[in-house]
Amino acid sequence: MPAAAEHSTSAPRPRRGRRAAAVAALAATAAVGTAAAALPAAAGPTVRPALSTDQTGAGHARTASVTLPTGDKVIVGTDPQGRVRTAHPASTARRTYLTQRYGDDTYVVPATALHALGAGSYRLAQFDVSALVAGRPGVAPGSGTAHPDFPMRTATIKVTDPQGRPADDASLSVVNVDDSRKYAAFPEALHGEARISVPDGHYALMAYYYTADDQGELTGEWLSFGQFTVSGTATTTAVDLRRATHEVSVATPKPAEVQGIDLTWARGASDDYGLQSGVSTYAGHPVRLSTSPAGVGVQHFSVHETATSPDSAATPYLYDVIFPSDRAIGANQHYRATAGSLATLNTSYYADEKRTGDSVWFDSPSWELFQFRLGIPLPQPMRRTEYLTGGAELTYSAMMDAEMSDEAFGGTFQSGSYVFRGGQHERVDWLRGPLAPTIPADTGVGGYFCGACRIDDTLSIALAPVGDSTPDHSGYLDDPSTPGTVSTSRFQLFSGSTQLADGKDVTGVDVAVPAARGNYRISYDQTRKAPWTAQSTSSHSEWTFSSAHSGRTTVPTDRWGCGSDGDPTHCSPVSLLLPHYRLKQGLDGRIPVGRNTLALTVDHSAGAPRVPVESATVSVSFDDGRTWTRAKVSDLGAGNFRAHWRNPAAAAGHQVTLKVTASDSTHATVTQIVHAAATVAQS
């Protein structure tokens, strides 16, 4: 798995991403919990958007699927404190989105709704996905209780389009750079003009404008920056999109076809107070910028590009490169990624069925609070070399979908967070089976939700329903309303013979328990059948462990979230044994007839003491668990084991069921049975 070379945390700075058009929708930003189907789209601009959430799992982010008033579906991911950190469309359709961030709120607006938003048919608060996830009313940026602390002036902003005419419809980002708490908002300019009410001070702005052909395909995008001062009277200022003449381009060491470009602008009084605006767009048309002086306050800017190898390449590859900068935005918008600046990941995507999903890397500079990214089409199975910009100030996490279409997506997985350095080489496996319930590992970078913790006398368990061979990967169950999909589960928690919890289609519980040390048992049964896979279709997992009153904090409070509210106060990890499997299999998930090998690693849940793992057993079944063949297991030390057995010729073309048990020196145990764990290849 990728090594986390350094620890990196992001400063709490708002972001507003402006425009995005998805080539292919991203996988869910977090891959935990049970599936929740989106409700029908809300009808009409005054109806609150429909919401479906999935917040029952562990992992590094929690996810929520929201249906906007326009009917567009967007998946957002939140950190341990509940703040929205990532967003992406849940469709392969080439929709165009504007995303905006200020303070605690993130807004996602389809570009098709821009004119209606500016005309008042929609309200920006209806697109406040942070509010939807949190279950509170949406708010407009800069709204709230008015205080007569300073007089307000009318500022009129005149916007000229690239043809020299009043801009019919342009999106603006405007912020007070003396004190961004006084004003930050995202007005729309209609017929070349926007009017806002602001206090005296210095202001910075960005105008965004696009053109499209008769089929709605983008033909060009422009971003022009400006600044103005308000002092004692009403003010008129102008922003001319004809100044946006500097076309953005990125060069990579090997030829590559651009899939997506992301531009991010962060502006305000400081890194703690400001707004963030960006453009995320598919390739195929020019994107042009004006310059922007440093001015008062802070200014950050970044250009991010994803590009893939041409069809003629012998081995597929992908570039995910980012170029962050500070202070002024210059005229030279031509960027070059050098081989020495890139980390190299040798990545394998396993698939027992041929399919097309998507993948995405979120690569965040330290000042960037929120990211919108496009998904890249991902044929599977596939091996691909992925080149990523290295640097201590960049925090990465990855997402993928096993299958993606306009109707549905499935097999969503996420990684933990990493920091890479230029020249670093790593190997990454996605969906290498068998796939089984787990608690993802903490990489030591970025936010982390504790999947097994004790908060005073509350026992908090939150499993990731699906994990693969990489310990920090986690996935969630597919939407059961999708044709051909079955997603069901049952979670039970016992103390001795007393049942403390029994939940259907949940992956955990927060439950009050006695302060004294007690012995507990978790039983988790799961069925997960989907059109995109015929393997790991059901499982039974049991964990036994002990737990006592916490009363103190033993987790990293700057990164970890514990329990349903994410508060790490008095949070201490609970120790669950977690098996991780690496079968000797091909990319298609097949294992051979005859001698077979399983590399088994038994680890403890994140933050728990690493006490010795004393024993492990492995058995296989060729008749779905009715009879078992015991494998020969060698103890390699430090929780690593190797199992050997033979698949008979009669098993060719059939599924193998796997059973593993393990125990440690504290008498904690795990038993896990995975049905259809692998397919025996035809001889």
XYZ file of C-alpha atoms in Angstrom, residues 202-619:
418
model
C -10.857 46.509 -0.153
C -12.409 43.758 -2.283
C -11.245 41.081 -4.681
C -13.433 39.345 -7.226
C -13.412 36.629 -9.838
C -15.817 36.448 -12.784
C -16.540 33.165 -14.540
C -18.146 32.860 -17.955
C -18.606 30.102 -20.536
C -19.938 29.632 -24.029
C -21.589 26.529 -25.490
C -22.767 25.287 -28.871
C -26.321 24.402 -29.883
C -25.933 20.927 -28.329
C -24.871 22.388 -24.991
C -21.215 21.361 -25.369
C -18.776 23.904 -23.955
C -16.744 25.858 -26.500
C -14.777 28.065 -24.113
C -14.380 29.195 -20.502
C -12.998 32.428 -19.108
C -11.923 33.572 -15.640
C -11.136 37.219 -15.031
C -9.961 38.667 -11.732
C -10.410 42.151 -10.343
C -10.257 44.328 -7.253
C -12.004 47.464 -6.079
C -12.293 49.728 -3.052
C -15.435 50.982 -1.329
C -14.984 54.160 0.709
C -17.837 56.274 1.967
C -20.123 56.109 -1.034
C -21.686 53.830 -3.637
C -19.139 52.363 -6.040
C -19.153 51.051 -9.587
C -16.428 48.704 -10.774
C -15.887 46.681 -13.922
C -14.493 43.270 -14.795
C -13.680 42.623 -18.446
C -13.522 39.000 -19.597
C -11.614 40.153 -22.687
C -8.614 40.416 -20.333
C -8.729 36.615 -19.894
C -6.341 35.807 -22.749
C -3.871 33.404 -21.107
C -4.764 29.843 -22.044
C -4.027 27.093 -19.529
C -1.956 24.127 -20.689
C 0.001 21.325 -18.988
C 2.900 19.296 -20.416
C 3.715 15.807 -19.095
C 6.839 13.660 -19.611
C 4.974 11.216 -21.889
C 2.178 11.996 -24.338
C -1.213 12.079 -22.593
C -4.784 12.991 -23.446
C -6.336 15.539 -21.125
C -9.442 14.306 -19.282
C -10.092 17.073 -16.783
C -8.753 20.453 -15.691
C -9.347 22.020 -12.273
C -8.524 25.630 -11.402
C -8.794 26.757 -7.785
C -8.643 30.329 -6.473
C -8.523 31.062 -2.740
C -8.790 34.679 -1.642
C -9.451 36.532 1.590
C -8.068 38.330 4.579
C -6.149 35.279 5.790
C -5.993 31.512 5.448
C -8.544 31.266 8.255
C -11.083 33.603 6.655
C -11.784 33.769 2.960
C -13.534 32.038 0.122
C -12.395 29.551 -2.454
C -13.534 29.371 -6.055
C -12.623 26.993 -8.801
C -13.429 25.584 -12.207
C -13.519 21.869 -12.944
C -14.106 21.075 -16.567
C -13.630 18.326 -19.113
C -11.123 18.702 -21.962
C -11.813 19.732 -25.540
C -12.069 23.521 -25.354
C -9.810 26.374 -24.194
C -9.801 27.747 -20.662
C -8.397 31.264 -20.397
C -7.430 33.471 -17.447
C -6.547 37.048 -16.739
C -3.723 37.983 -14.372
C -4.356 38.853 -10.722
C -1.998 40.950 -8.560
C -1.199 39.864 -5.017
C -3.018 42.805 -3.423
C -4.248 42.981 0.162
C -4.752 39.730 2.099
C -3.857 36.268 0.835
C -4.234 34.691 -2.582
C -3.656 31.063 -3.555
C -4.098 29.464 -6.940
C -3.665 25.984 -8.360
C -3.932 24.243 -11.712
C -4.718 20.525 -11.624
C -4.937 18.183 -14.585
C -5.749 14.524 -15.109
C -4.607 12.940 -18.355
C -4.459 9.385 -19.636
C -2.252 7.509 -22.062
C -3.240 7.379 -25.742
C -4.808 4.175 -27.042
C -1.525 3.345 -28.754
C 0.386 3.058 -25.468
C 1.634 -0.462 -24.697
C 0.874 -0.055 -20.990
C -1.870 2.301 -19.739
C -0.796 5.238 -17.614
C -2.368 8.238 -15.934
C -1.037 11.626 -14.877
C -2.541 13.453 -11.922
C -0.519 16.651 -11.627
C -1.082 19.826 -9.663
C 0.719 23.181 -9.627
C -0.114 25.303 -6.552
C 1.095 28.894 -6.208
C 0.761 31.853 -3.857
C 0.324 35.589 -4.206
C -0.011 36.926 -7.776
C -1.468 34.994 -10.728
C 0.794 35.601 -13.699
C 0.360 35.642 -17.453
C 2.281 32.404 -18.051
C -0.279 29.644 -17.669
C 1.807 26.921 -19.315
C 2.862 24.265 -16.794
C 5.274 21.340 -17.081
C 5.456 18.220 -14.918
C 8.952 16.742 -14.731
C 9.706 13.075 -14.150
C 11.632 13.839 -10.955
C 8.678 15.644 -9.394
C 6.319 12.675 -9.725
C 5.589 9.671 -7.534
C 4.991 6.441 -9.453
C 2.245 4.016 -8.437
C 2.047 0.600 -10.062
C -1.697 0.089 -9.708
C -3.752 -3.043 -10.337
C -7.530 -3.022 -10.646
C -8.949 -6.526 -10.118
C -12.255 -7.535 -11.700
C -13.863 -10.940 -12.138
C -16.220 -9.384 -14.709
C -15.222 -7.020 -17.528
C -16.649 -3.637 -16.703
C -16.073 0.116 -16.839
C -16.063 2.203 -13.698
C -14.160 5.338 -12.829
C -11.370 6.561 -10.605
C -10.217 9.825 -9.096
C -7.404 11.227 -6.996
C -8.112 14.071 -4.596
C -4.827 15.986 -4.174
C -5.181 18.842 -1.740
C -2.674 21.617 -0.977
C -2.549 22.565 2.694
C -4.682 25.674 2.123
C -7.451 23.896 0.224
C -10.396 22.869 2.365
C -12.743 21.539 -0.322
C -12.261 19.817 -3.676
C -14.472 18.985 -6.606
C -13.008 16.411 -8.971
C -14.079 14.621 -12.140
C -14.044 10.840 -12.460
C -11.871 9.230 -15.141
C -13.304 6.234 -17.062
C -11.680 3.043 -15.811
C -11.881 -0.202 -17.841
C -11.328 -3.216 -15.583
C -9.469 -5.461 -15.019
C -6.404 -3.352 -15.746
C -2.874 -2.589 -14.653
C -1.948 1.064 -14.929
C 1.011 3.228 -13.974
C -0.159 6.361 -12.191
C 2.072 9.438 -11.877
C 1.233 11.906 -9.101
C 2.845 15.210 -8.153
C 4.950 14.734 -5.025
C 5.333 17.203 -2.190
C 4.984 17.528 1.559
C 2.178 20.073 1.145
C -0.054 17.770 -0.918
C -2.407 15.311 0.769
C -3.831 12.596 -1.480
C -6.737 10.196 -1.255
C -8.210 8.005 -3.975
C -11.688 6.918 -4.994
C -12.922 4.353 -7.489
C -16.129 2.793 -8.742
C -16.153 -0.744 -10.052
C -19.041 0.133 -12.363
C -20.508 3.427 -13.506
C -23.402 4.368 -15.756
C -25.923 7.172 -16.037
C -28.441 5.021 -14.190
C -26.338 3.776 -11.275
C -22.879 3.276 -9.857
C -21.558 0.356 -7.829
C -18.546 -1.066 -6.079
C -17.435 2.223 -4.577
C -14.138 2.187 -2.699
C -11.898 4.787 -1.110
C -8.365 4.862 0.199
C -6.850 6.484 3.225
C -4.813 9.677 2.896
C -1.189 9.816 1.759
C 1.683 12.205 1.191
C 4.004 11.274 -1.697
C 7.445 12.538 -2.627
C 8.921 12.928 -6.077
C 10.703 9.755 -7.139
C 8.733 7.540 -4.736
C 7.548 4.154 -6.073
C 4.598 2.263 -4.610
C 2.324 -0.650 -5.467
C -1.450 -0.350 -5.049
C -4.100 -3.077 -5.476
C -7.796 -2.265 -5.813
C -10.526 -4.892 -5.250
C -8.055 -7.713 -4.846
C -10.129 -10.317 -3.070
C -11.592 -11.825 -1.186
C -13.629 -8.759 -0.211
C -14.845 -8.816 3.388
C -16.014 -6.536 6.209
C -13.212 -4.713 8.006
C -12.127 -1.524 9.721
C -9.786 0.448 7.454
C -6.280 1.248 8.645
C -5.191 4.740 9.634
C -2.338 5.890 7.377
C -1.349 8.645 9.815
C -2.303 11.373 7.329
C -5.569 13.288 7.086
C -8.863 12.737 8.879
C -9.871 9.336 10.225
C -13.100 7.946 11.703
C -12.494 5.459 14.495
C -14.251 2.204 13.639
C -13.837 0.656 17.093
C -13.612 3.043 20.029
C -14.736 3.604 23.594
C -15.889 7.097 24.617
C -16.196 6.987 28.426
C -18.940 4.347 28.776
C -20.156 4.404 25.196
C -18.964 1.615 22.949
C -18.792 2.851 19.346
C -18.458 0.310 16.540
C -18.649 1.249 12.852
C -17.493 -1.372 10.366
C -16.637 -0.785 6.745
C -18.901 -3.326 4.996
C -16.241 -4.167 2.412
C -12.458 -4.138 2.376
C -9.915 -5.436 -0.110
C -6.297 -6.561 0.241
C -5.029 -3.030 0.942
C -5.640 -2.312 4.655
C -6.643 1.348 4.262
C -9.179 0.657 1.493
C -12.857 0.469 2.354
C -16.067 0.113 0.416
C -19.804 0.145 0.955
C -22.774 -1.915 -0.151
C -24.461 -1.078 -3.432
C -27.843 0.572 -3.781
C -30.360 -2.283 -3.329
C -32.829 -0.585 -5.693
C -30.433 -1.148 -8.623
C -31.623 -4.064 -10.796
C -29.733 -7.268 -10.067
C -28.440 -5.987 -6.729
C -28.986 -7.486 -3.276
C -27.567 -5.559 -0.333
C -28.564 -6.723 3.125
C -26.811 -7.006 6.443
C -27.401 -7.682 10.126
C -25.260 -6.294 12.935
C -25.471 -7.743 16.459
C -23.545 -6.885 19.613
C -23.536 -9.108 22.705
C -22.188 -8.909 26.236
C -22.104 -12.510 27.356
C -25.578 -13.852 26.583
C -27.145 -10.360 26.663
C -27.890 -8.796 23.317
C -27.034 -5.086 23.326
C -27.861 -4.294 19.715
C -29.533 -5.949 16.745
C -29.782 -3.878 13.587
C -30.699 -4.629 9.999
C -28.775 -2.887 7.228
C -26.464 -1.062 9.602
C -22.747 -1.545 10.161
C -22.373 -0.466 13.762
C -23.779 1.065 16.887
C -23.094 3.562 19.685
C -24.302 1.885 22.875
C -23.929 2.551 26.610
C -22.108 -0.237 28.468
C -20.989 -0.763 32.107
C -17.785 0.954 33.213
C -16.151 -2.265 34.385
C -14.159 -4.324 31.914
C -16.406 -6.722 30.065
C -16.246 -9.230 27.242
C -18.152 -8.477 24.043
C -18.971 -10.212 20.782
C -19.897 -8.747 17.396
C -21.751 -10.803 14.800
C -22.087 -9.296 11.334
C -23.792 -11.076 8.430
C -23.857 -9.607 4.966
C -25.146 -10.400 1.492
C -23.795 -8.335 -1.396
C -24.741 -9.432 -4.898
C -24.356 -7.041 -7.805
C -24.191 -7.198 -11.604
C -20.552 -6.094 -11.612
C -19.191 -9.095 -9.667
C -19.827 -12.769 -8.922
C -17.367 -13.009 -6.026
C -17.458 -12.384 -2.259
C -21.237 -12.503 -2.384
C -21.886 -13.088 1.314
C -19.970 -13.284 4.565
C -20.235 -14.017 8.264
C -17.861 -12.280 10.679
C -17.509 -12.556 14.449
C -15.218 -10.648 16.755
C -14.673 -11.143 20.491
C -12.882 -8.493 22.541
C -12.852 -6.802 25.924
C -13.444 -3.165 26.831
C -13.527 -0.977 29.933
C -14.255 2.663 30.847
C -12.098 5.073 28.865
C -12.042 8.391 30.731
C -9.106 9.742 28.728
C -8.171 10.574 25.158
C -5.641 8.314 23.475
C -6.318 9.158 19.805
C -4.939 12.042 17.708
C -7.465 14.802 18.386
C -6.382 16.849 15.363
C -7.303 14.090 12.890
C -9.597 11.512 14.461
C -13.331 11.514 14.897
C -15.086 9.154 17.318
C -18.705 8.139 17.694
C -21.693 9.539 15.871
C -20.759 13.176 16.565
C -17.061 12.872 15.700
C -15.901 14.204 19.092
C -12.582 12.552 20.122
C -12.834 13.634 23.787
C -12.198 10.658 26.115
C -11.885 8.443 23.041
C -9.748 5.314 23.261
C -9.424 2.599 20.585
C -10.955 -0.833 21.125
C -8.917 -3.759 19.826
C -10.499 -5.881 17.082
C -8.519 -8.426 15.070
C -8.658 -7.778 11.324
C -7.621 -10.326 8.676
C -6.250 -9.088 5.350
C -6.023 -11.503 2.428
C -3.827 -11.798 -0.646
C -4.720 -14.781 -2.756
C -2.457 -15.922 -5.548
C -4.873 -14.829 -8.235
C -4.956 -13.199 -11.636
C -6.418 -9.787 -12.354
C -9.662 -11.582 -13.206
C -9.925 -12.970 -9.670
C -9.249 -16.559 -10.757
C -7.051 -18.924 -8.770
C -5.467 -22.041 -10.316
C -6.326 -25.706 -10.074
C -3.797 -27.480 -7.867
C -1.503 -25.829 -5.334
C -2.732 -22.496 -3.973
C -1.318 -19.915 -1.598
C -2.936 -17.327 0.651
C -0.865 -14.601 2.315
C -2.759 -13.733 5.499
C -1.990 -10.742 7.705
C -3.867 -10.389 10.988
C -3.687 -6.867 12.365
C -5.444 -4.886 15.094
C -7.893 -2.055 14.524
C -6.424 1.431 14.302
C -4.878 2.813 17.468
C -5.124 -0.431 19.454
C -2.019 -1.980 21.073
C -0.167 -4.346 18.748
C -0.098 -7.379 21.031
C 1.133 -10.695 19.590
C -1.171 -12.625 17.269
C -0.780 -16.166 18.551
C -2.624 -18.355 16.079
C -4.522 -18.493 12.806
C -6.347 -21.198 10.858
C -7.461 -21.290 7.229
C -10.019 -23.645 5.652
